[in-house]
Short mmCIF file of N, CA and C in Angstrom, two decimals:
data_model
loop_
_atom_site.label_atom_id
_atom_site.label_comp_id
_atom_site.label_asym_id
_atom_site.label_seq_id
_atom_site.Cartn_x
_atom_site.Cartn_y
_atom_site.Cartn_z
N UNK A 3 52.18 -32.44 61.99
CA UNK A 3 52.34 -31.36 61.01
C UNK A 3 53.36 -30.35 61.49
N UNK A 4 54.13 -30.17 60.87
CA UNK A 4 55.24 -29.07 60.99
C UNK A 4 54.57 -27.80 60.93
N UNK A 5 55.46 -26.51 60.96
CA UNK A 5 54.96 -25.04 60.73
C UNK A 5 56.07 -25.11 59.71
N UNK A 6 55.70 -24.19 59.03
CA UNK A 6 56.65 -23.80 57.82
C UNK A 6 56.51 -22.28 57.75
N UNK A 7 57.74 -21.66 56.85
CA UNK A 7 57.56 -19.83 56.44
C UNK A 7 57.03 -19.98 55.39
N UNK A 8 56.69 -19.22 54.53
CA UNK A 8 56.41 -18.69 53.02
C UNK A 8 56.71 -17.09 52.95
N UNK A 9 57.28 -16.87 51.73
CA UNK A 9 57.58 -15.56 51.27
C UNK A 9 56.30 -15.25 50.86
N UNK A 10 55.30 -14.17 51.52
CA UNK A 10 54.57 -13.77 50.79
C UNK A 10 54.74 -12.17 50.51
N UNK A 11 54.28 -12.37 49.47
CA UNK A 11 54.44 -10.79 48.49
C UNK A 11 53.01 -9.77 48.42
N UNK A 12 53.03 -8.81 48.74
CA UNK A 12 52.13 -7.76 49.01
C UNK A 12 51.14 -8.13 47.36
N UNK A 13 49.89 -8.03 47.76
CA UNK A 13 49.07 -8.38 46.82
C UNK A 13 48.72 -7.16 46.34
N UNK A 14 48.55 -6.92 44.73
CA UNK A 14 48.93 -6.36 43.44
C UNK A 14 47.42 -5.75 43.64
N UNK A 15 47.08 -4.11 43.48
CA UNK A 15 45.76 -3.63 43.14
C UNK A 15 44.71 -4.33 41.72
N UNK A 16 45.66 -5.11 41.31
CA UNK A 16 45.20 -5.63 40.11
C UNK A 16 45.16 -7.16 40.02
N UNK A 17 44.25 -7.32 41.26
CA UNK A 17 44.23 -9.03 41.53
C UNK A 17 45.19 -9.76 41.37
N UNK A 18 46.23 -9.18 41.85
CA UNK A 18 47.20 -10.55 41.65
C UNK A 18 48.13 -10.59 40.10
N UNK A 19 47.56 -10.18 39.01
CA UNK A 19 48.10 -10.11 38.07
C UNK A 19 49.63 -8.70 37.53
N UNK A 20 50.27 -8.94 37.02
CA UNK A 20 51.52 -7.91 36.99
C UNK A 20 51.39 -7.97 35.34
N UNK A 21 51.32 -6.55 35.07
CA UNK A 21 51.16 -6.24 33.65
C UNK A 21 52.35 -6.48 33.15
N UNK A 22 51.97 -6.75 31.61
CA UNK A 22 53.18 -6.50 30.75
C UNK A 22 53.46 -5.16 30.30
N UNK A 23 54.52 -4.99 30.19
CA UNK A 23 55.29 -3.90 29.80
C UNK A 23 54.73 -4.19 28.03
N UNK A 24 54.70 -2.32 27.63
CA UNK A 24 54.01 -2.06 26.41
C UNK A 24 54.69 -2.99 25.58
N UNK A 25 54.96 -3.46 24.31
CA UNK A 25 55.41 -4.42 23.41
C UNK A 25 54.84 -5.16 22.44
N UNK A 26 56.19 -5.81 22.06
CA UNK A 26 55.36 -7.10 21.26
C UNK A 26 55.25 -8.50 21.78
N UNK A 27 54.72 -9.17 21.50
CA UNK A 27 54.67 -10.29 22.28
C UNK A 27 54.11 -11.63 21.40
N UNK A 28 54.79 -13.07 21.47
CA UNK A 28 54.21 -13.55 21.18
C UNK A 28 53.39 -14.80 21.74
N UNK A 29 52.19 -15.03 21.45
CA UNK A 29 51.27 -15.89 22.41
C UNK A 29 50.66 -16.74 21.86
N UNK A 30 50.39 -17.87 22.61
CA UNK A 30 49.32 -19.21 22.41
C UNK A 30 48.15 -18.86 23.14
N UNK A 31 47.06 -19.16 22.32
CA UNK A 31 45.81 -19.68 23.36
C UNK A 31 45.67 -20.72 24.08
N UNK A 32 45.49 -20.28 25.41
CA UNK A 32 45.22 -21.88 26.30
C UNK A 32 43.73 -21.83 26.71
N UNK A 33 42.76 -20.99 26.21
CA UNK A 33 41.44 -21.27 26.93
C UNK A 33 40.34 -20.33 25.73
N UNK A 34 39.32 -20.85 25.42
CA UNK A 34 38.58 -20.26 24.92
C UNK A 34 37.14 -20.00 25.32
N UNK A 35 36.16 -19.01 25.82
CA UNK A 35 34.63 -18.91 26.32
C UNK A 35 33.97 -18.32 25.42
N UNK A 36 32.90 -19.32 24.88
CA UNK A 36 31.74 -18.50 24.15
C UNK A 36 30.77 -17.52 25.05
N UNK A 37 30.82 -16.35 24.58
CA UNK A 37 29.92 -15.56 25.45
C UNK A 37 29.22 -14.54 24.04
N UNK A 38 28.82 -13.84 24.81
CA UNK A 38 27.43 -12.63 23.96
C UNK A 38 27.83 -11.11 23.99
N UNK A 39 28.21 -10.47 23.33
CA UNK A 39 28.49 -9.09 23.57
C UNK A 39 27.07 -8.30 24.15
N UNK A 40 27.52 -7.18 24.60
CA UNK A 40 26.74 -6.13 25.25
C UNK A 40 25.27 -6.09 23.93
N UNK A 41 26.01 -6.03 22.91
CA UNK A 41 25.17 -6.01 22.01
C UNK A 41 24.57 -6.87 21.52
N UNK A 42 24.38 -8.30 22.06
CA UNK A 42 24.05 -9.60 21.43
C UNK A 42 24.63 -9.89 20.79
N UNK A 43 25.88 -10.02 20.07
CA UNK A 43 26.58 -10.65 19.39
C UNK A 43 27.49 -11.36 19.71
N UNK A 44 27.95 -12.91 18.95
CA UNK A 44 28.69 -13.72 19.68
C UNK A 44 30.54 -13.00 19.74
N UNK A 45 30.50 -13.35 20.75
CA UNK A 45 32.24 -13.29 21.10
C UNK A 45 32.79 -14.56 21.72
N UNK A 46 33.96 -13.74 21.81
CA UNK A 46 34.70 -15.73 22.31
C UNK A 46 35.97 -14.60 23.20
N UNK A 47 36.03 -14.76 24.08
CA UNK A 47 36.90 -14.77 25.66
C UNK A 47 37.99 -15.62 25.24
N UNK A 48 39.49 -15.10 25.13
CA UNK A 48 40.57 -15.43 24.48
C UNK A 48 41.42 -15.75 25.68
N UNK A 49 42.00 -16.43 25.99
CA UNK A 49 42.93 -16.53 27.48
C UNK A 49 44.06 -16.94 27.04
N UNK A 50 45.25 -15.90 26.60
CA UNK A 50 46.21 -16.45 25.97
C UNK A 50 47.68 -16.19 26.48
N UNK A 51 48.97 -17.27 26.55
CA UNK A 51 50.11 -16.87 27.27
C UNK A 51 50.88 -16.54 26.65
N UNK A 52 51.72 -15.71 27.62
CA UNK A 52 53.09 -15.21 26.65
C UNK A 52 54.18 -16.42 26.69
N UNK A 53 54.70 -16.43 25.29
CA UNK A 53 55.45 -17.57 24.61
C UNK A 53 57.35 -17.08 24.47
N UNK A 54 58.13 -17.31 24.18
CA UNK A 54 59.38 -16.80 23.72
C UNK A 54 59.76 -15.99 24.55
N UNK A 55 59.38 -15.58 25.86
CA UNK A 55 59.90 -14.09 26.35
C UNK A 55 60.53 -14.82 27.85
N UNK A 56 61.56 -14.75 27.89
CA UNK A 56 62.27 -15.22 28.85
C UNK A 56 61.81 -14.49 30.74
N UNK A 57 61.33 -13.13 30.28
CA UNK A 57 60.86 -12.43 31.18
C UNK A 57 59.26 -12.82 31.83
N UNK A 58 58.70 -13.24 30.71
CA UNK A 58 57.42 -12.92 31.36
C UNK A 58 56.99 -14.26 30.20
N UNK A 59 57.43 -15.69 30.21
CA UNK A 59 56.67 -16.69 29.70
C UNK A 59 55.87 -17.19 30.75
N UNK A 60 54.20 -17.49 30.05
CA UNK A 60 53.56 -17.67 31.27
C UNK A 60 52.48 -16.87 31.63
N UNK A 61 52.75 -15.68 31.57
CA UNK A 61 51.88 -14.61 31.86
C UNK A 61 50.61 -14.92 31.20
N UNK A 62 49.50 -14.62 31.97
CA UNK A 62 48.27 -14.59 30.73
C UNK A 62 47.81 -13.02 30.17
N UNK A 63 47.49 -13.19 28.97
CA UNK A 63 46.47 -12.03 28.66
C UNK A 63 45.13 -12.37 28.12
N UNK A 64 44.62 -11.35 28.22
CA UNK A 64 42.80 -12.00 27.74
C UNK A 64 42.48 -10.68 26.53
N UNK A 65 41.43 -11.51 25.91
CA UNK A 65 40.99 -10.69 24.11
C UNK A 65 40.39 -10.94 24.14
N UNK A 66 38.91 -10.57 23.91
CA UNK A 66 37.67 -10.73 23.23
C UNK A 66 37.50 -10.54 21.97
N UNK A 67 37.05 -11.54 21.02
CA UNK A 67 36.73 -10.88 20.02
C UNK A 67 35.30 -11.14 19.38
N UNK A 68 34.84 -9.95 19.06
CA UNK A 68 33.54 -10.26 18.54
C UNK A 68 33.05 -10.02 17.27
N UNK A 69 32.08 -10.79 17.03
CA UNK A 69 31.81 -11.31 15.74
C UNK A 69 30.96 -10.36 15.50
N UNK A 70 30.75 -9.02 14.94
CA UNK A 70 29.83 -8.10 14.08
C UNK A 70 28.87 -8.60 13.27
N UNK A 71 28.36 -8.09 12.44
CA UNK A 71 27.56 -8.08 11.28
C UNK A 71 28.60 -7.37 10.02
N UNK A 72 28.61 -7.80 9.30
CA UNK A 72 28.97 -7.64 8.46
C UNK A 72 28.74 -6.16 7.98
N UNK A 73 29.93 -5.14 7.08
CA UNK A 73 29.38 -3.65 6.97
C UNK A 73 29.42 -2.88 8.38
N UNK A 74 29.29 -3.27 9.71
CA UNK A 74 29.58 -2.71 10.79
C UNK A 74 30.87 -2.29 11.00
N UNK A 75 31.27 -1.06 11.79
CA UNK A 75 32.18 -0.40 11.93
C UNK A 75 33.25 -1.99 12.72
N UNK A 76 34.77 -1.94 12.27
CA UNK A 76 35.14 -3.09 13.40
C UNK A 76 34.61 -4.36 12.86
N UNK A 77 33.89 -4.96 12.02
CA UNK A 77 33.57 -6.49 11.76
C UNK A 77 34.68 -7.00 11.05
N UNK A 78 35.80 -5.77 10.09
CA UNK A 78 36.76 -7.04 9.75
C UNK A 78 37.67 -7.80 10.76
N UNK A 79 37.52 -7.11 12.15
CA UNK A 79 39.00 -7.83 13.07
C UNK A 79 38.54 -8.90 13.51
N UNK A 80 37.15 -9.62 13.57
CA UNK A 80 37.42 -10.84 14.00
C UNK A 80 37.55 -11.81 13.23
N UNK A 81 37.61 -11.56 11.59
CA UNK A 81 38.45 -11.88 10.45
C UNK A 81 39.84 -12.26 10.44
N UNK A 82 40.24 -11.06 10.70
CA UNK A 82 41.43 -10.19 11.08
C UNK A 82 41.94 -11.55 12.11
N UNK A 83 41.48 -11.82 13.03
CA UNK A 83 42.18 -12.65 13.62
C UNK A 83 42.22 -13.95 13.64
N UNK A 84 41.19 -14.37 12.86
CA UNK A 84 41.00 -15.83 12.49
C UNK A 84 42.06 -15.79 11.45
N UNK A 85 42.31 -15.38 10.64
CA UNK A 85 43.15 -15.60 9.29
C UNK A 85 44.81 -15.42 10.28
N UNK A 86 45.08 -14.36 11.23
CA UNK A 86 46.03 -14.86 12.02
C UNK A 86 46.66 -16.13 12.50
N UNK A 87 45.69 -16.58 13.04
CA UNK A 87 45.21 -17.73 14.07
C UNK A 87 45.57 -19.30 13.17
N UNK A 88 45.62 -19.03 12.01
CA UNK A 88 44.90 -20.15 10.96
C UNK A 88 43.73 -20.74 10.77
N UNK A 89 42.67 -20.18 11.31
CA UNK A 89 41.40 -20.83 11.22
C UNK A 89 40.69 -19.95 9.63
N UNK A 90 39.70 -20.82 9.12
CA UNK A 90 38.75 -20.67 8.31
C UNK A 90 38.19 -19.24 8.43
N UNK A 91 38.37 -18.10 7.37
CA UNK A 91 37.89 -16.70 8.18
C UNK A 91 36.91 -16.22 7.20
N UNK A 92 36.10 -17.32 6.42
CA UNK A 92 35.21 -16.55 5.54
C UNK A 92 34.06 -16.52 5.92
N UNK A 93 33.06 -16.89 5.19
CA UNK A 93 31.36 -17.02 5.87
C UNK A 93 31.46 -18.72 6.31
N UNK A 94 30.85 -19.27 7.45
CA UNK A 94 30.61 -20.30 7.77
C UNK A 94 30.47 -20.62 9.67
N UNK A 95 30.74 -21.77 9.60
CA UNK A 95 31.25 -21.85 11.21
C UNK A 95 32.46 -21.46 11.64
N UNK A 96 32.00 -20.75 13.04
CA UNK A 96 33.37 -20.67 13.44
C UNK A 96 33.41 -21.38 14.76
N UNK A 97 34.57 -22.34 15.39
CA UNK A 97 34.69 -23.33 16.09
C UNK A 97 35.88 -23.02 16.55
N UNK A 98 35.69 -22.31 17.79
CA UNK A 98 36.60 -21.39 18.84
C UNK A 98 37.54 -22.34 19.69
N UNK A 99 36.84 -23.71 20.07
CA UNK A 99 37.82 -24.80 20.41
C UNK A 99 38.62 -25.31 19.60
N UNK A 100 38.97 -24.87 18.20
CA UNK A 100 39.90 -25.22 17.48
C UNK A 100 41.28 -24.13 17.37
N UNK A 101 40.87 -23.13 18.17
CA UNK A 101 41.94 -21.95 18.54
C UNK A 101 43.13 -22.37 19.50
N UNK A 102 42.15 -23.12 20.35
CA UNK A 102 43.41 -23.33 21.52
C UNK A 102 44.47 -24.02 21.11
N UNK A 103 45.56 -24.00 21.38
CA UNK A 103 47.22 -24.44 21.07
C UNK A 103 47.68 -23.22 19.60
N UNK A 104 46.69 -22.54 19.24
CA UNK A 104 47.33 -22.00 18.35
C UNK A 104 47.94 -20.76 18.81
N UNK A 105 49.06 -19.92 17.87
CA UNK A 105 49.81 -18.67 18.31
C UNK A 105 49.43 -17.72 17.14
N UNK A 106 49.66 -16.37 17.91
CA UNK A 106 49.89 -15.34 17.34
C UNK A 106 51.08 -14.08 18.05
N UNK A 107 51.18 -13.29 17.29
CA UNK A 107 51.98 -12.07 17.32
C UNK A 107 51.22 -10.91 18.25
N UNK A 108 51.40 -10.38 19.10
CA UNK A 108 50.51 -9.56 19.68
C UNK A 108 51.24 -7.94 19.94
N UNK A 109 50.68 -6.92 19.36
CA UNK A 109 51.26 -6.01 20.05
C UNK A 109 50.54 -5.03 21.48
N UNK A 110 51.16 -5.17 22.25
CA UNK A 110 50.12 -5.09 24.01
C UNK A 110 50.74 -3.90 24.19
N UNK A 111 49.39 -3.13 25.11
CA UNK A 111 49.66 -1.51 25.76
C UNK A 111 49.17 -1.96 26.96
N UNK A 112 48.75 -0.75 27.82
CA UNK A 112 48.44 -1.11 28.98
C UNK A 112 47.17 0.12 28.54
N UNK A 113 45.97 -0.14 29.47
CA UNK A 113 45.04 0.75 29.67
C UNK A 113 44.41 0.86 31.10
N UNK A 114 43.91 1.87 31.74
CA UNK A 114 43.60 2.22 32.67
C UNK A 114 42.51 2.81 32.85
N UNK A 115 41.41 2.24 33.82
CA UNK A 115 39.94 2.37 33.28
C UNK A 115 39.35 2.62 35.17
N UNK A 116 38.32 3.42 35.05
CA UNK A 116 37.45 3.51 36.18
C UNK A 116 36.54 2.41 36.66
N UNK A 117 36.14 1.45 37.20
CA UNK A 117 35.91 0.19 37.64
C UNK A 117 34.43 0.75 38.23
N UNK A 118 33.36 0.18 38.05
CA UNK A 118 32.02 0.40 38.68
C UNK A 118 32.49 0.79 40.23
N UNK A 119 33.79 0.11 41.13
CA UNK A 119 33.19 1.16 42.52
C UNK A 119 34.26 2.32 42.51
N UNK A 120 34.48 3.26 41.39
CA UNK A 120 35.56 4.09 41.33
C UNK A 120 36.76 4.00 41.37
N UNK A 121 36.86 2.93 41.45
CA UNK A 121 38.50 2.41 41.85
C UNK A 121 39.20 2.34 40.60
N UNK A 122 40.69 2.92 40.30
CA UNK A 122 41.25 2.44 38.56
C UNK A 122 41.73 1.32 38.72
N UNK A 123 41.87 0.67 37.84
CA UNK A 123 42.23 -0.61 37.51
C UNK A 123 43.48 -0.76 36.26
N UNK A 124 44.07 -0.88 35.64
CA UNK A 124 44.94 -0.89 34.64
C UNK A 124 44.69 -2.54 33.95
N UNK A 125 44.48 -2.44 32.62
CA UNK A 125 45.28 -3.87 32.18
C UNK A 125 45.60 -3.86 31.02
N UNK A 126 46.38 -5.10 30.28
CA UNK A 126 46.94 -5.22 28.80
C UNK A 126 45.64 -4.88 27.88
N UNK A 127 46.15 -4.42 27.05
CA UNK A 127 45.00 -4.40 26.00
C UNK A 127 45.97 -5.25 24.41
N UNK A 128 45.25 -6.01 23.65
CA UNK A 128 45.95 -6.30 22.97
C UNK A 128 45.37 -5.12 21.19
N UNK A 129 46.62 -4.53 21.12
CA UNK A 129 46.30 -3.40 20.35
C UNK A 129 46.12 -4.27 18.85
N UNK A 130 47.00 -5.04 18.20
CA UNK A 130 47.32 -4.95 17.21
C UNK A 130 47.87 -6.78 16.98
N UNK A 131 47.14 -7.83 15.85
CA UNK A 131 47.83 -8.63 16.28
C UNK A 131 47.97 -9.43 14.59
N UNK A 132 49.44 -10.19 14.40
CA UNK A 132 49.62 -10.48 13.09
C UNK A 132 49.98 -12.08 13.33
N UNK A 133 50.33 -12.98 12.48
CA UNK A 133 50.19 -14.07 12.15
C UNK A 133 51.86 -14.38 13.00
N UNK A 134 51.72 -15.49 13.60
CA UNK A 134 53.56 -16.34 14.03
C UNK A 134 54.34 -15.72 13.47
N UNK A 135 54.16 -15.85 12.04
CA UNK A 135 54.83 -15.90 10.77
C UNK A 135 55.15 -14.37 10.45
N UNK A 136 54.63 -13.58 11.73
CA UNK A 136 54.70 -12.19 11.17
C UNK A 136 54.41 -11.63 9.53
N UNK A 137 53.48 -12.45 9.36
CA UNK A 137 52.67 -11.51 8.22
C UNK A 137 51.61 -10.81 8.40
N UNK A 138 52.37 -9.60 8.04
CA UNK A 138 50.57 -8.90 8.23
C UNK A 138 49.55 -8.91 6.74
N UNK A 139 48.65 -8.89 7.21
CA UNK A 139 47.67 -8.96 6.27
C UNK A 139 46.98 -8.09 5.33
#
Protein backbone atom coordinates (compact mmCIF):
# COMPACT_ATOMS: atom_id res chain seq x y z
CA UNK A 1 0.00 0.00 0.00
CA UNK A 2 1.29 3.34 -0.93
CA UNK A 3 0.69 6.70 1.24
CA UNK A 4 -1.07 9.18 -0.66
CA UNK A 5 -2.05 13.29 0.12
CA UNK A 6 -5.65 14.45 0.01
CA UNK A 7 -6.77 18.06 -0.02
CA UNK A 8 -8.78 18.26 2.89
CA UNK A 9 -11.01 21.23 3.49
CA UNK A 10 -11.88 22.60 6.97
CA UNK A 11 -15.26 21.09 7.89
CA UNK A 12 -18.38 23.47 7.52
CA UNK A 13 -20.38 24.36 11.10
CA UNK A 14 -23.16 23.03 9.11
CA UNK A 15 -22.21 19.36 8.69
CA UNK A 16 -20.55 19.45 5.80
CA UNK A 17 -23.22 21.02 3.76
CA UNK A 18 -22.60 24.76 1.92
CA UNK A 19 -25.77 26.72 1.55
CA UNK A 20 -27.27 28.09 -1.36
CA UNK A 21 -27.19 31.51 -1.98
CA UNK A 22 -30.88 33.20 -1.62
CA UNK A 23 -32.65 32.49 -5.21
CA UNK A 24 -34.38 30.64 -7.54
CA UNK A 25 -33.65 27.37 -8.23
CA UNK A 26 -34.63 24.61 -10.08
CA UNK A 27 -34.89 20.95 -8.60
CA UNK A 28 -35.66 17.19 -8.90
CA UNK A 29 -36.55 14.92 -6.16
CA UNK A 30 -34.17 12.13 -5.55
CA UNK A 31 -35.53 10.71 -2.20
CA UNK A 32 -38.74 10.64 -0.50
CA UNK A 33 -39.57 9.62 3.70
CA UNK A 34 -42.90 9.06 5.03
CA UNK A 35 -42.85 10.42 8.47
CA UNK A 36 -45.55 12.06 11.13
CA UNK A 37 -45.57 15.67 12.01
CA UNK A 38 -45.15 17.00 15.57
CA UNK A 39 -48.75 17.05 15.31
CA UNK A 40 -49.60 13.58 14.01
CA UNK A 41 -50.05 14.33 10.71
CA UNK A 42 -48.57 12.65 7.71
CA UNK A 43 -45.60 14.40 5.99
CA UNK A 44 -43.20 13.23 3.49
CA UNK A 45 -39.25 14.38 3.89
CA UNK A 46 -38.42 15.81 0.35
CA UNK A 47 -34.59 15.35 -0.58
CA UNK A 48 -34.28 17.30 -3.60
CA UNK A 49 -31.20 18.52 -6.07
CA UNK A 50 -30.35 21.49 -7.66
CA UNK A 51 -30.81 21.03 -11.51
CA UNK A 52 -29.69 23.75 -14.37
CA UNK A 53 -27.30 25.74 -12.16
CA UNK A 54 -23.90 25.38 -13.35
CA UNK A 55 -22.74 26.59 -9.83
CA UNK A 56 -24.27 24.49 -7.50
CA UNK A 57 -25.85 21.27 -9.66
CA UNK A 58 -25.98 18.62 -7.19
CA UNK A 59 -26.47 20.31 -4.12
CA UNK A 60 -29.24 18.85 -2.00
CA UNK A 61 -32.08 20.62 -0.29
CA UNK A 62 -34.69 19.10 1.97
CA UNK A 63 -38.82 20.13 2.34
CA UNK A 64 -41.22 18.71 4.33
CA UNK A 65 -44.46 18.82 3.50
CA UNK A 66 -47.36 18.15 5.46
CA UNK A 67 -50.58 17.02 4.92
CA UNK A 68 -53.19 19.18 7.27
CA UNK A 69 -56.74 18.72 7.67
CA UNK A 70 -58.51 20.37 5.61
CA UNK A 71 -59.83 24.29 6.71
CA UNK A 72 -56.48 24.37 8.77
CA UNK A 73 -54.34 27.33 8.58
CA UNK A 74 -51.44 26.13 5.70
CA UNK A 75 -53.44 22.83 4.34
CA UNK A 76 -53.57 24.31 0.84
CA UNK A 77 -49.54 23.99 0.29
CA UNK A 78 -49.34 20.47 0.30
CA UNK A 79 -51.84 20.83 -2.59
CA UNK A 80 -49.92 23.55 -3.60
CA UNK A 81 -47.20 21.27 -4.27
CA UNK A 82 -48.57 18.24 -5.57
CA UNK A 83 -50.30 20.14 -8.45
CA UNK A 84 -46.55 21.55 -8.93
CA UNK A 85 -45.02 18.28 -8.90
CA UNK A 86 -47.72 16.73 -11.33
CA UNK A 87 -49.19 14.43 -9.03
CA UNK A 88 -53.03 13.93 -8.33
CA UNK A 89 -53.81 16.93 -5.70
CA UNK A 90 -57.43 16.35 -4.86
CA UNK A 91 -59.02 14.06 -2.17
CA UNK A 92 -57.56 10.50 -2.46
CA UNK A 93 -54.17 8.74 -2.17
CA UNK A 94 -51.25 10.28 -2.10
CA UNK A 95 -48.14 8.07 -3.24
CA UNK A 96 -44.93 10.05 -2.39
CA UNK A 97 -42.76 7.38 -4.34
CA UNK A 98 -44.25 8.64 -7.39
CA UNK A 99 -42.52 12.16 -6.70
CA UNK A 100 -39.11 11.05 -7.13
CA UNK A 101 -37.55 12.01 -10.69
CA UNK A 102 -40.00 14.73 -10.73
CA UNK A 103 -39.01 18.76 -10.82
CA UNK A 104 -40.00 21.85 -9.59
CA UNK A 105 -39.18 25.63 -9.43
CA UNK A 106 -38.00 26.57 -5.99
CA UNK A 107 -37.52 29.88 -4.54
CA UNK A 108 -34.71 29.28 -1.45
CA UNK A 109 -33.63 31.73 1.53
CA UNK A 110 -31.47 30.81 4.08
CA UNK A 111 -32.66 30.63 7.82
CA UNK A 112 -30.86 30.56 10.99
CA UNK A 113 -32.16 28.81 14.00
CA UNK A 114 -30.94 27.99 17.70
CA UNK A 115 -30.25 24.11 17.77
CA UNK A 116 -31.28 22.22 21.17
CA UNK A 117 -27.41 22.59 22.44
CA UNK A 118 -27.45 26.48 21.70
CA UNK A 119 -25.44 26.33 18.93
CA UNK A 120 -26.94 28.37 15.46
CA UNK A 121 -27.18 26.46 12.69
CA UNK A 122 -28.31 28.12 9.29
CA UNK A 123 -30.10 26.26 6.39
CA UNK A 124 -32.12 26.63 2.96
CA UNK A 125 -35.56 27.00 3.53
CA UNK A 126 -37.60 26.48 0.49
CA UNK A 127 -39.87 29.68 0.56
CA UNK A 128 -41.99 29.52 -2.40
CA UNK A 129 -42.33 26.82 -5.09
CA UNK A 130 -44.11 26.77 -8.79
CA UNK A 131 -44.42 24.18 -11.49
CA UNK A 132 -41.00 23.45 -14.28
CA UNK A 133 -43.21 25.12 -16.44
CA UNK A 134 -43.16 28.14 -14.24
CA UNK A 135 -46.76 28.39 -13.75
CA UNK A 136 -47.94 29.62 -10.86
CA UNK A 137 -51.07 28.60 -9.66
Amino acid sequence: NMPFNIDAVEPTSGGGFSLLPDGDYDLVITKVEEKTSKKGYPMVNVTCEVQNNADFNGKKVFHNVTFLKDGEKGAGMSRHFLKCINQPYGAGEVDPQNWIGETFKAKISSRTYTKGDGNKATVNDIKEVSSSEGLAF
